[in-house]
Amino acid sequence: MRSNKGRRTRGWRMWLSLLTLLAVLPAGTGSAAVTLEEVPYAMDSSNQAGWWSPLDTYGTGLEYAYMAYNAPGSTAGTHKVYIARRDGTGAWSNIPVMNGTSVAEFVDDNGHNQPSIARDGSGRFHVFASMHNNTWRYFRSDTVGGAPQEHAADMPDPTMKVTYPIVTTAPNGDLYLFVRADNDPGGKRYGVLLRWDNAASTWSQIAVIASNLNKSVYPDDLVFDSNGDLHILFEWAQFAASALRHQLSYLKYSPSTGTFSKADGTAVSAPVSLTTADIVQPLASTEAYVTSGDDPGGPGVQSAKLIVDSNNSPIIAYRYREEGSSTFSVKLATHNASGWQRQTVYNASETRAAIDVTWTGSAARVYYAVTSGTDRAYMATLSGGVWTPTSIAPGVPIERLAVKRNAKGVDILYLVDLTNLKLIYGRNP
């Protein structure tokens, strides 16, 4: 019996009926106009992270959603990696991520071993999974839409120890991958940017893009804009690791010229350090780097995501614990001629390490999760200078989330209910 996995089936029909009812509540009841649908496959308790990119979408006709996730493993304390695929008719299929002739299976390591996925311009899936200072665990489809197979040997520098893989698709079908590497004996864990050349079907390393002595880089997000430039977001912690991070940083990379710059256009050389990085959230007066694997308290950053607006300017949502506070508030940062502008979206209660942001074409939507209450997952929008939250999954204890706006202008939601071990697909038009 898998006692620590808790495949809870009691009340299944009642729970699903409630979820279906809540999903169609009108906005006037305090919930957003979101439709929710349970992914019809068992989810493992290890399917939780704040940094990951587990969701991809495709298509303007028959649209598709791809949700990489951890499924229960063959023994307690393990998980297997799958892709839940939803096609344009609403039909589901479960695609295994293969390690030879078996489904890829790894030991649970919450917060580190969750999968990230992207679909390249040829329709092949790329999955990075279960790396916490491990060498490459990389899987790729050999056929369009096929089950990914193990392809670690295709990655540059096979000795690189990797954590926190974030991957996204470029407008031309290439992929860009941002990871933290840990094979430098000099007391630092640095950020590395890599590229999948879709035409040549090869990976290469672009550059070490962030590095500082006695510091560790924590990747957060990668987003392409309409000009084909890549926006990059990351945090810093004291070497070797800490749950509390600092000095949230931004960097832009232009593949057409191979140059890096700050949000104001100032060119910078890679790798950036704490003296050259574009700091979004500076240190507070009492904020300090602390060597600790756990959260030691005090001001700092945990989790961040970004999007670009209609002018290709970055919009950054992140969690920051202010001086004198015991909880992490939800913040939003934008950039103008005066520099980074920061505002508070939500600070009424403690939040989870779960946050995301989308751009509707005229406004930002900030998604986050709180730690208590009947409703846990919210979307906040700005109106009249006031951020107003609306529940996106009434009555469901969501603890982790990811959101991606698809080509049809619909926010596709990846919602994780760890209490009931459910993965939920959502649509927010």
Tab-separated table of C-alpha atoms in Angstrom:
chain	number	residue	atom	x	y	z
A	1	MET	CA	0.000	0.000	0.000
A	2	ARG	CA	1.329	3.460	-0.925
A	3	SER	CA	0.460	5.075	2.391
A	4	ASN	CA	2.225	8.398	1.763
A	5	LYS	CA	0.714	8.959	-1.654
A	6	GLY	CA	-2.902	8.887	-0.509
A	7	ARG	CA	-4.815	8.031	-3.675
A	8	ARG	CA	-7.981	9.515	-2.296
A	9	THR	CA	-11.088	8.291	-4.061
A	10	ARG	CA	-13.725	8.849	-1.355
A	11	GLY	CA	-16.182	11.472	-2.394
A	12	TRP	CA	-14.892	11.517	-5.977
A	13	ARG	CA	-18.235	12.011	-7.695
A	14	MET	CA	-19.400	14.606	-5.183
A	15	TRP	CA	-16.137	16.577	-5.494
A	16	LEU	CA	-16.210	16.516	-9.292
A	17	SER	CA	-19.856	17.599	-9.374
A	18	LEU	CA	-19.068	20.494	-7.035
A	19	LEU	CA	-16.117	21.526	-9.186
A	20	THR	CA	-18.278	21.516	-12.302
A	21	LEU	CA	-20.968	23.616	-10.598
A	22	LEU	CA	-18.499	26.152	-9.224
A	23	ALA	CA	-16.827	26.508	-12.592
A	24	VAL	CA	-19.896	28.060	-14.178
A	25	LEU	CA	-20.712	30.562	-11.419
A	26	PRO	CA	-21.139	34.091	-12.810
A	27	ALA	CA	-18.599	36.790	-11.963
A	28	GLY	CA	-21.106	38.505	-9.655
A	29	THR	CA	-20.815	35.660	-7.146
A	30	GLY	CA	-17.181	36.542	-6.444
A	31	SER	CA	-15.586	34.097	-8.874
A	32	ALA	CA	-13.981	34.824	-12.213
A	33	ALA	CA	-15.561	33.589	-15.459
A	34	VAL	CA	-13.367	30.504	-15.405
A	35	THR	CA	-14.242	26.990	-16.542
A	36	LEU	CA	-12.451	24.165	-14.762
A	37	GLU	CA	-11.945	20.550	-15.719
A	38	GLU	CA	-10.160	17.841	-13.832
A	39	VAL	CA	-7.301	16.151	-15.657
A	40	PRO	CA	-8.411	12.497	-15.719
A	41	TYR	CA	-5.117	11.007	-14.516
A	42	ALA	CA	-3.675	10.354	-11.059
A	43	MET	CA	-1.331	13.062	-9.779
A	44	ASP	CA	1.522	12.512	-7.329
A	45	SER	CA	1.968	14.553	-4.148
A	46	SER	CA	5.410	15.663	-5.414
A	47	ASN	CA	3.828	17.661	-8.259
A	48	GLN	CA	4.591	21.059	-6.734
A	49	ALA	CA	7.024	23.881	-7.497
A	50	GLY	CA	7.115	27.638	-7.831
A	51	TRP	CA	9.759	28.056	-10.546
A	52	TRP	CA	8.684	25.471	-13.148
A	53	SER	CA	7.247	25.862	-16.662
A	54	PRO	CA	4.974	22.772	-16.782
A	55	LEU	CA	2.440	24.097	-19.308
A	56	ASP	CA	2.490	24.704	-23.051
A	57	THR	CA	-0.216	25.458	-25.600
A	58	TYR	CA	-0.532	25.293	-29.372
A	59	GLY	CA	-2.926	26.228	-32.147
A	60	THR	CA	-5.337	28.907	-33.260
A	61	GLY	CA	-7.779	26.465	-34.881
A	62	LEU	CA	-8.059	23.269	-32.887
A	63	GLU	CA	-6.100	24.347	-29.822
A	64	TYR	CA	-4.084	22.023	-27.615
A	65	ALA	CA	-2.786	22.136	-24.053
A	66	TYR	CA	0.160	20.116	-22.740
A	67	MET	CA	0.513	19.691	-18.966
A	68	ALA	CA	3.703	17.977	-17.785
A	69	TYR	CA	3.247	16.496	-14.332
A	70	ASN	CA	4.416	13.942	-11.780
A	71	ALA	CA	2.270	10.811	-11.554
A	72	PRO	CA	2.494	8.235	-8.714
A	73	GLY	CA	5.607	6.076	-8.934
A	74	SER	CA	5.919	2.332	-8.536
A	75	THR	CA	6.955	2.632	-4.879
A	76	ALA	CA	6.405	5.106	-2.068
A	77	GLY	CA	8.516	8.248	-2.376
A	78	THR	CA	8.866	8.042	-6.167
A	79	HIS	CA	7.066	9.523	-9.170
A	80	LYS	CA	6.759	8.976	-12.910
A	81	VAL	CA	6.689	11.748	-15.528
A	82	TYR	CA	3.812	12.193	-17.998
A	83	ILE	CA	2.280	14.801	-20.281
A	84	ALA	CA	-1.497	15.193	-20.067
A	85	ARG	CA	-2.609	16.323	-23.521
A	86	ARG	CA	-5.975	18.005	-24.160
A	87	ASP	CA	-6.940	18.386	-27.811
A	88	GLY	CA	-9.278	20.857	-29.484
A	89	THR	CA	-12.320	18.655	-28.923
A	90	GLY	CA	-11.639	18.385	-25.203
A	91	ALA	CA	-10.387	14.795	-25.401
A	92	TRP	CA	-7.516	13.801	-23.106
A	93	SER	CA	-4.563	11.498	-23.685
A	94	ASN	CA	-1.707	10.638	-21.332
A	95	ILE	CA	1.741	10.655	-22.926
A	96	PRO	CA	4.528	8.902	-21.008
A	97	VAL	CA	8.001	10.410	-20.778
A	98	MET	CA	10.223	7.433	-21.520
A	99	ASN	CA	13.610	6.391	-20.152
A	100	GLY	CA	14.445	3.549	-22.484
A	101	THR	CA	11.602	1.027	-22.380
A	102	SER	CA	10.189	2.294	-19.073
A	103	VAL	CA	8.398	5.450	-18.035
A	104	ALA	CA	10.912	7.860	-16.481
A	105	GLU	CA	10.777	7.453	-12.708
A	106	PHE	CA	12.602	9.419	-10.025
A	107	VAL	CA	12.783	9.852	-6.254
A	108	ASP	CA	10.542	12.625	-4.881
A	109	ASP	CA	12.270	15.917	-4.084
A	110	ASN	CA	9.548	18.513	-3.615
A	111	GLY	CA	10.359	21.903	-5.058
A	112	HIS	CA	13.176	20.599	-7.240
A	113	ASN	CA	12.209	17.549	-9.281
A	114	GLN	CA	9.186	18.862	-11.157
A	115	PRO	CA	9.071	18.806	-14.992
A	116	SER	CA	9.245	21.698	-17.431
A	117	ILE	CA	8.012	21.361	-21.014
A	118	ALA	CA	8.068	23.128	-24.368
A	119	ARG	CA	6.957	22.177	-27.870
A	120	ASP	CA	9.364	23.138	-30.665
A	121	GLY	CA	8.456	24.447	-34.115
A	122	SER	CA	8.381	20.918	-35.503
A	123	GLY	CA	5.881	19.697	-32.930
A	124	ARG	CA	8.324	17.728	-30.789
A	125	PHE	CA	8.018	17.780	-26.996
A	126	HIS	CA	11.045	18.647	-24.867
A	127	VAL	CA	10.897	17.769	-21.167
A	128	PHE	CA	13.415	18.475	-18.406
A	129	ALA	CA	12.699	16.606	-15.187
A	130	SER	CA	14.038	15.691	-11.772
A	131	MET	CA	17.286	17.636	-11.632
A	132	HIS	CA	18.578	18.903	-8.290
A	133	ASN	CA	22.285	19.295	-8.924
A	134	ASN	CA	22.068	16.324	-11.285
A	135	THR	CA	23.496	15.861	-14.747
A	136	TRP	CA	21.041	16.263	-17.620
A	137	ARG	CA	17.719	14.450	-17.444
A	138	TYR	CA	16.355	15.493	-20.797
A	139	PHE	CA	13.653	13.873	-22.928
A	140	ARG	CA	12.537	14.687	-26.483
A	141	SER	CA	9.981	13.331	-28.942
A	142	ASP	CA	11.510	11.534	-31.928
A	143	THR	CA	8.288	12.051	-33.868
A	144	VAL	CA	5.791	14.908	-33.933
A	145	GLY	CA	3.666	14.668	-30.806
A	146	GLY	CA	5.252	11.357	-29.839
A	147	ALA	CA	6.260	10.165	-26.393
A	148	PRO	CA	9.515	11.881	-25.369
A	149	GLN	CA	12.559	9.622	-25.187
A	150	GLU	CA	15.731	10.056	-23.138
A	151	HIS	CA	18.201	12.333	-24.993
A	152	ALA	CA	20.585	13.528	-22.273
A	153	ALA	CA	23.575	12.795	-24.511
A	154	ASP	CA	22.432	15.548	-26.885
A	155	MET	CA	23.001	18.284	-24.300
A	156	PRO	CA	26.235	20.298	-24.252
A	157	ASP	CA	28.590	19.785	-21.299
A	158	PRO	CA	27.475	16.376	-19.995
A	159	THR	CA	29.196	17.072	-16.661
A	160	MET	CA	27.032	20.105	-15.835
A	161	LYS	CA	25.028	19.729	-12.607
A	162	VAL	CA	21.615	21.295	-13.230
A	163	THR	CA	18.674	22.625	-11.181
A	164	TYR	CA	15.534	24.677	-12.007
A	165	PRO	CA	15.159	24.224	-15.793
A	166	ILE	CA	12.903	26.870	-17.389
A	167	VAL	CA	12.170	26.425	-21.108
A	168	THR	CA	10.216	28.404	-23.707
A	169	THR	CA	9.617	28.424	-27.468
A	170	ALA	CA	10.885	31.229	-29.698
A	171	PRO	CA	8.730	32.664	-32.513
A	172	ASN	CA	10.849	30.758	-35.077
A	173	GLY	CA	10.362	27.393	-33.332
A	174	ASP	CA	13.713	27.293	-31.531
A	175	LEU	CA	13.760	26.654	-27.780
A	176	TYR	CA	15.569	28.600	-25.085
A	177	LEU	CA	16.480	27.005	-21.772
A	178	PHE	CA	17.562	28.737	-18.562
A	179	VAL	CA	19.112	26.619	-15.786
A	180	ARG	CA	21.192	26.977	-12.671
A	181	ALA	CA	24.514	25.182	-12.992
A	182	ASP	CA	26.614	23.876	-10.137
A	183	ASN	CA	29.946	22.694	-11.493
A	184	ASP	CA	32.071	25.667	-10.491
A	185	PRO	CA	34.401	24.976	-7.544
A	186	GLY	CA	34.713	28.712	-6.845
A	187	GLY	CA	31.707	29.076	-4.534
A	188	LYS	CA	28.917	30.069	-6.907
A	189	ARG	CA	25.971	28.553	-8.734
A	190	TYR	CA	25.427	30.449	-11.948
A	191	GLY	CA	22.712	30.912	-14.551
A	192	VAL	CA	23.202	29.429	-18.016
A	193	LEU	CA	21.204	30.120	-21.191
A	194	LEU	CA	21.017	27.431	-23.900
A	195	ARG	CA	19.349	27.181	-27.314
A	196	TRP	CA	17.736	24.406	-29.320
A	197	ASP	CA	18.268	25.070	-33.029
A	198	ASN	CA	15.082	23.573	-34.412
A	199	ALA	CA	16.256	23.434	-38.027
A	200	ALA	CA	19.499	21.651	-37.107
A	201	SER	CA	18.010	19.696	-34.161
A	202	THR	CA	20.946	20.568	-31.926
A	203	TRP	CA	21.502	22.169	-28.526
A	204	SER	CA	24.226	24.703	-27.776
A	205	GLN	CA	25.166	26.931	-24.866
A	206	ILE	CA	24.687	30.641	-25.507
A	207	ALA	CA	26.386	31.994	-22.395
A	208	VAL	CA	26.692	32.042	-18.658
A	209	ILE	CA	24.335	34.981	-18.117
A	210	ALA	CA	24.431	35.554	-14.331
A	211	SER	CA	27.212	34.792	-11.874
A	212	ASN	CA	28.487	36.239	-8.609
A	213	LEU	CA	31.001	34.913	-6.103
A	214	ASN	CA	29.342	33.367	-3.020
A	215	LYS	CA	25.905	33.629	-4.593
A	216	SER	CA	23.468	31.213	-6.242
A	217	VAL	CA	21.162	32.077	-9.141
A	218	TYR	CA	17.499	30.991	-9.037
A	219	PRO	CA	15.814	31.017	-12.484
A	220	ASP	CA	12.225	32.314	-12.584
A	221	ASP	CA	10.979	32.850	-16.136
A	222	LEU	CA	11.636	33.285	-19.862
A	223	VAL	CA	9.280	35.170	-22.223
A	224	PHE	CA	9.646	36.186	-25.881
A	225	ASP	CA	8.200	39.433	-27.194
A	226	SER	CA	6.877	40.327	-30.652
A	227	ASN	CA	10.327	41.622	-31.694
A	228	GLY	CA	11.869	38.213	-31.066
A	229	ASP	CA	13.737	39.367	-27.946
A	230	LEU	CA	13.921	37.165	-24.863
A	231	HIS	CA	13.056	38.555	-21.409
A	232	ILE	CA	14.744	36.771	-18.488
A	233	LEU	CA	13.942	36.838	-14.766
A	234	PHE	CA	15.912	35.429	-11.831
A	235	GLU	CA	16.726	35.795	-8.106
A	236	TRP	CA	19.914	35.549	-6.030
A	237	ALA	CA	20.636	33.702	-2.787
A	238	GLN	CA	23.663	33.205	-0.593
A	239	PHE	CA	25.803	30.265	-1.748
A	240	ALA	CA	25.059	27.428	-1.638
A	241	ALA	CA	21.280	27.746	-1.237
A	242	SER	CA	18.473	29.427	0.662
A	243	ALA	CA	14.690	29.330	0.570
A	244	LEU	CA	14.762	33.127	0.920
A	245	ARG	CA	16.170	34.990	-2.063
A	246	HIS	CA	16.967	38.603	-2.852
A	247	GLN	CA	17.496	41.294	-5.497
A	248	LEU	CA	15.089	40.008	-8.129
A	249	SER	CA	16.802	40.731	-11.458
A	250	TYR	CA	15.860	41.254	-15.095
A	251	LEU	CA	17.825	40.779	-18.319
A	252	LYS	CA	16.929	40.990	-22.000
A	253	TYR	CA	18.642	38.961	-24.724
A	254	SER	CA	18.376	39.751	-28.444
A	255	PRO	CA	19.076	36.594	-30.486
A	256	SER	CA	19.374	38.628	-33.713
A	257	THR	CA	22.409	40.506	-32.375
A	258	GLY	CA	23.593	38.258	-29.552
A	259	THR	CA	23.479	41.189	-27.114
A	260	PHE	CA	22.184	41.572	-23.560
A	261	SER	CA	20.599	44.687	-22.082
A	262	LYS	CA	18.705	46.146	-19.142
A	263	ALA	CA	15.073	47.249	-19.322
A	264	ASP	CA	16.139	50.796	-20.230
A	265	GLY	CA	18.172	49.520	-23.191
A	266	THR	CA	21.589	49.858	-21.557
A	267	ALA	CA	23.900	47.158	-22.896
A	268	VAL	CA	25.472	44.808	-20.366
A	269	SER	CA	28.045	42.053	-20.687
A	270	ALA	CA	27.259	38.490	-19.740
A	271	PRO	CA	27.475	37.240	-17.141
A	272	VAL	CA	25.864	39.991	-15.100
A	273	SER	CA	26.738	40.186	-11.414
A	274	LEU	CA	25.066	41.935	-8.505
A	275	THR	CA	26.918	45.101	-9.481
A	276	THR	CA	25.794	45.031	-13.140
A	277	ALA	CA	22.380	43.299	-13.009
A	278	ASP	CA	19.126	45.191	-13.564
A	279	ILE	CA	17.705	44.929	-10.027
A	280	VAL	CA	13.895	44.951	-9.945
A	281	GLN	CA	13.514	44.630	-6.163
A	282	PRO	CA	16.454	46.202	-4.285
A	283	LEU	CA	17.494	45.192	-0.784
A	284	ALA	CA	15.523	46.778	2.024
A	285	SER	CA	17.519	48.506	4.757
A	286	THR	CA	17.373	45.458	7.052
A	287	GLU	CA	17.485	42.844	4.281
A	288	ALA	CA	20.561	40.630	4.184
A	289	TYR	CA	21.781	37.459	2.533
A	290	VAL	CA	21.721	34.544	4.969
A	291	THR	CA	23.197	31.082	4.481
A	292	SER	CA	20.311	28.812	5.281
A	293	GLY	CA	18.522	25.996	3.544
A	294	ASP	CA	15.295	27.058	5.219
A	295	ASP	CA	13.554	30.413	5.298
A	296	PRO	CA	15.232	32.336	8.153
A	297	GLY	CA	12.606	35.118	8.202
A	298	GLY	CA	13.071	38.753	7.325
A	299	PRO	CA	12.577	40.550	4.002
A	300	GLY	CA	13.201	38.716	0.745
A	301	VAL	CA	11.825	37.282	-2.485
A	302	GLN	CA	10.189	33.909	-3.179
A	303	SER	CA	8.903	33.149	-6.687
A	304	ALA	CA	8.408	35.475	-9.664
A	305	LYS	CA	7.010	35.410	-13.198
A	306	LEU	CA	6.909	37.884	-16.065
A	307	ILE	CA	5.072	38.827	-19.238
A	308	VAL	CA	5.406	41.724	-21.691
A	309	ASP	CA	2.766	44.328	-22.499
A	310	SER	CA	1.690	45.584	-25.934
A	311	ASN	CA	4.836	47.737	-26.094
A	312	ASN	CA	7.070	44.777	-25.245
A	313	SER	CA	7.834	46.220	-21.817
A	314	PRO	CA	8.241	43.712	-18.962
A	315	ILE	CA	5.545	43.224	-16.327
A	316	ILE	CA	6.777	41.237	-13.344
A	317	ALA	CA	4.662	39.579	-10.644
A	318	TYR	CA	6.503	38.347	-7.567
A	319	ARG	CA	6.211	37.555	-3.877
A	320	TYR	CA	8.136	39.750	-1.459
A	321	ARG	CA	8.157	39.804	2.321
A	322	GLU	CA	8.425	43.414	3.391
A	323	GLU	CA	10.377	44.663	6.400
A	324	GLY	CA	8.450	44.010	9.592
A	325	SER	CA	6.052	41.550	7.963
A	326	SER	CA	5.670	37.827	8.584
A	327	THR	CA	3.885	37.140	5.293
A	328	PHE	CA	4.765	37.337	1.607
A	329	SER	CA	2.785	39.953	-0.296
A	330	VAL	CA	2.109	39.848	-4.034
A	331	LYS	CA	3.893	42.655	-5.876
A	332	LEU	CA	3.918	43.940	-9.449
A	333	ALA	CA	6.848	45.720	-11.092
A	334	THR	CA	6.785	47.673	-14.348
A	335	HIS	CA	9.404	49.841	-16.003
A	336	ASN	CA	9.233	53.396	-17.318
A	337	ALA	CA	11.601	56.319	-17.897
A	338	SER	CA	12.019	56.705	-14.135
A	339	GLY	CA	13.073	53.083	-13.653
A	340	TRP	CA	11.327	50.191	-11.957
A	341	GLN	CA	7.941	50.992	-10.439
A	342	ARG	CA	6.668	48.627	-7.757
A	343	GLN	CA	3.194	48.279	-6.291
A	344	THR	CA	1.396	45.898	-3.966
A	345	VAL	CA	-1.292	43.684	-5.486
A	346	TYR	CA	-2.237	41.709	-2.351
A	347	ASN	CA	-0.991	41.616	1.256
A	348	ALA	CA	-3.995	40.617	3.384
A	349	SER	CA	-2.766	37.109	4.252
A	350	GLU	CA	0.042	34.630	3.642
A	351	THR	CA	0.548	33.418	0.071
A	352	ARG	CA	1.996	30.263	-1.450
A	353	ALA	CA	5.054	30.047	-3.688
A	354	ALA	CA	2.640	30.060	-6.616
A	355	ILE	CA	2.351	33.088	-8.877
A	356	ASP	CA	1.910	33.974	-12.542
A	357	VAL	CA	0.922	36.897	-14.766
A	358	THR	CA	-0.654	37.345	-18.205
A	359	TRP	CA	-1.393	40.309	-20.474
A	360	THR	CA	-4.840	40.555	-22.094
A	361	GLY	CA	-3.792	43.192	-24.638
A	362	SER	CA	-4.939	46.018	-22.399
A	363	ALA	CA	-4.377	44.878	-18.805
A	364	ALA	CA	-2.343	42.573	-16.585
A	365	ARG	CA	-3.840	39.638	-14.730
A	366	VAL	CA	-1.927	38.507	-11.648
A	367	TYR	CA	-2.555	34.952	-10.419
A	368	TYR	CA	-1.625	33.806	-6.917
A	369	ALA	CA	-2.607	31.388	-4.144
A	370	VAL	CA	-3.182	31.947	-0.425
A	371	THR	CA	-2.524	29.438	2.340
A	372	SER	CA	-5.914	29.363	4.081
A	373	GLY	CA	-9.611	29.876	3.534
A	374	THR	CA	-12.295	28.146	1.487
A	375	ASP	CA	-10.984	29.677	-1.752
A	376	ARG	CA	-7.227	29.575	-2.352
A	377	ALA	CA	-6.519	30.568	-5.990
A	378	TYR	CA	-7.141	34.117	-7.175
A	379	MET	CA	-6.715	36.425	-10.134
A	380	ALA	CA	-6.229	40.136	-9.433
A	381	THR	CA	-6.900	42.942	-11.928
A	382	LEU	CA	-6.367	46.693	-11.643
A	383	SER	CA	-9.314	49.057	-11.936
A	384	GLY	CA	-9.449	52.652	-10.796
A	385	GLY	CA	-6.061	52.312	-9.164
A	386	VAL	CA	-7.232	49.410	-6.986
A	387	TRP	CA	-6.266	45.744	-7.357
A	388	THR	CA	-9.375	43.565	-7.051
A	389	PRO	CA	-9.038	39.791	-6.492
A	390	THR	CA	-11.550	37.268	-7.796
A	391	SER	CA	-11.582	33.573	-7.005
A	392	ILE	CA	-10.742	31.274	-9.923
A	393	ALA	CA	-11.419	27.926	-8.210
A	394	PRO	CA	-14.064	28.401	-5.511
A	395	GLY	CA	-13.923	25.801	-2.777
A	396	VAL	CA	-10.852	24.019	-4.170
A	397	PRO	CA	-7.634	24.114	-2.069
A	398	ILE	CA	-5.187	25.062	-4.833
A	399	GLU	CA	-1.556	25.231	-3.675
A	400	ARG	CA	0.436	25.539	-6.900
A	401	LEU	CA	-0.360	27.034	-10.298
A	402	ALA	CA	0.927	28.039	-13.715
A	403	VAL	CA	-0.840	30.092	-16.379
A	404	LYS	CA	-0.215	30.665	-20.080
A	405	ARG	CA	-2.234	32.791	-22.495
A	406	ASN	CA	-2.805	30.813	-25.693
A	407	ALA	CA	-2.947	32.021	-29.288
A	408	LYS	CA	-6.730	32.466	-29.041
A	409	GLY	CA	-6.387	34.954	-26.187
A	410	VAL	CA	-7.515	32.558	-23.456
A	411	ASP	CA	-5.609	32.102	-20.206
A	412	ILE	CA	-4.992	28.368	-19.784
A	413	LEU	CA	-4.682	27.401	-16.117
A	414	TYR	CA	-2.602	24.625	-14.563
A	415	LEU	CA	-3.928	24.228	-11.009
A	416	VAL	CA	-2.610	21.789	-8.398
A	417	ASP	CA	-4.817	20.544	-5.541
A	418	LEU	CA	-2.444	18.681	-3.229
A	419	THR	CA	-5.113	17.960	-0.623
A	420	ASN	CA	-7.104	15.783	-3.039
A	421	LEU	CA	-4.159	14.978	-5.351
A	422	LYS	CA	-5.856	16.485	-8.372
A	423	LEU	CA	-4.456	18.327	-11.391
A	424	ILE	CA	-6.983	20.790	-12.837
A	425	TYR	CA	-7.158	22.387	-16.284
A	426	GLY	CA	-8.823	25.777	-16.516
A	427	ARG	CA	-9.828	28.398	-19.103
A	428	ASN	CA	-10.169	32.091	-18.351
A	429	PRO	CA	-11.263	34.086	-21.441
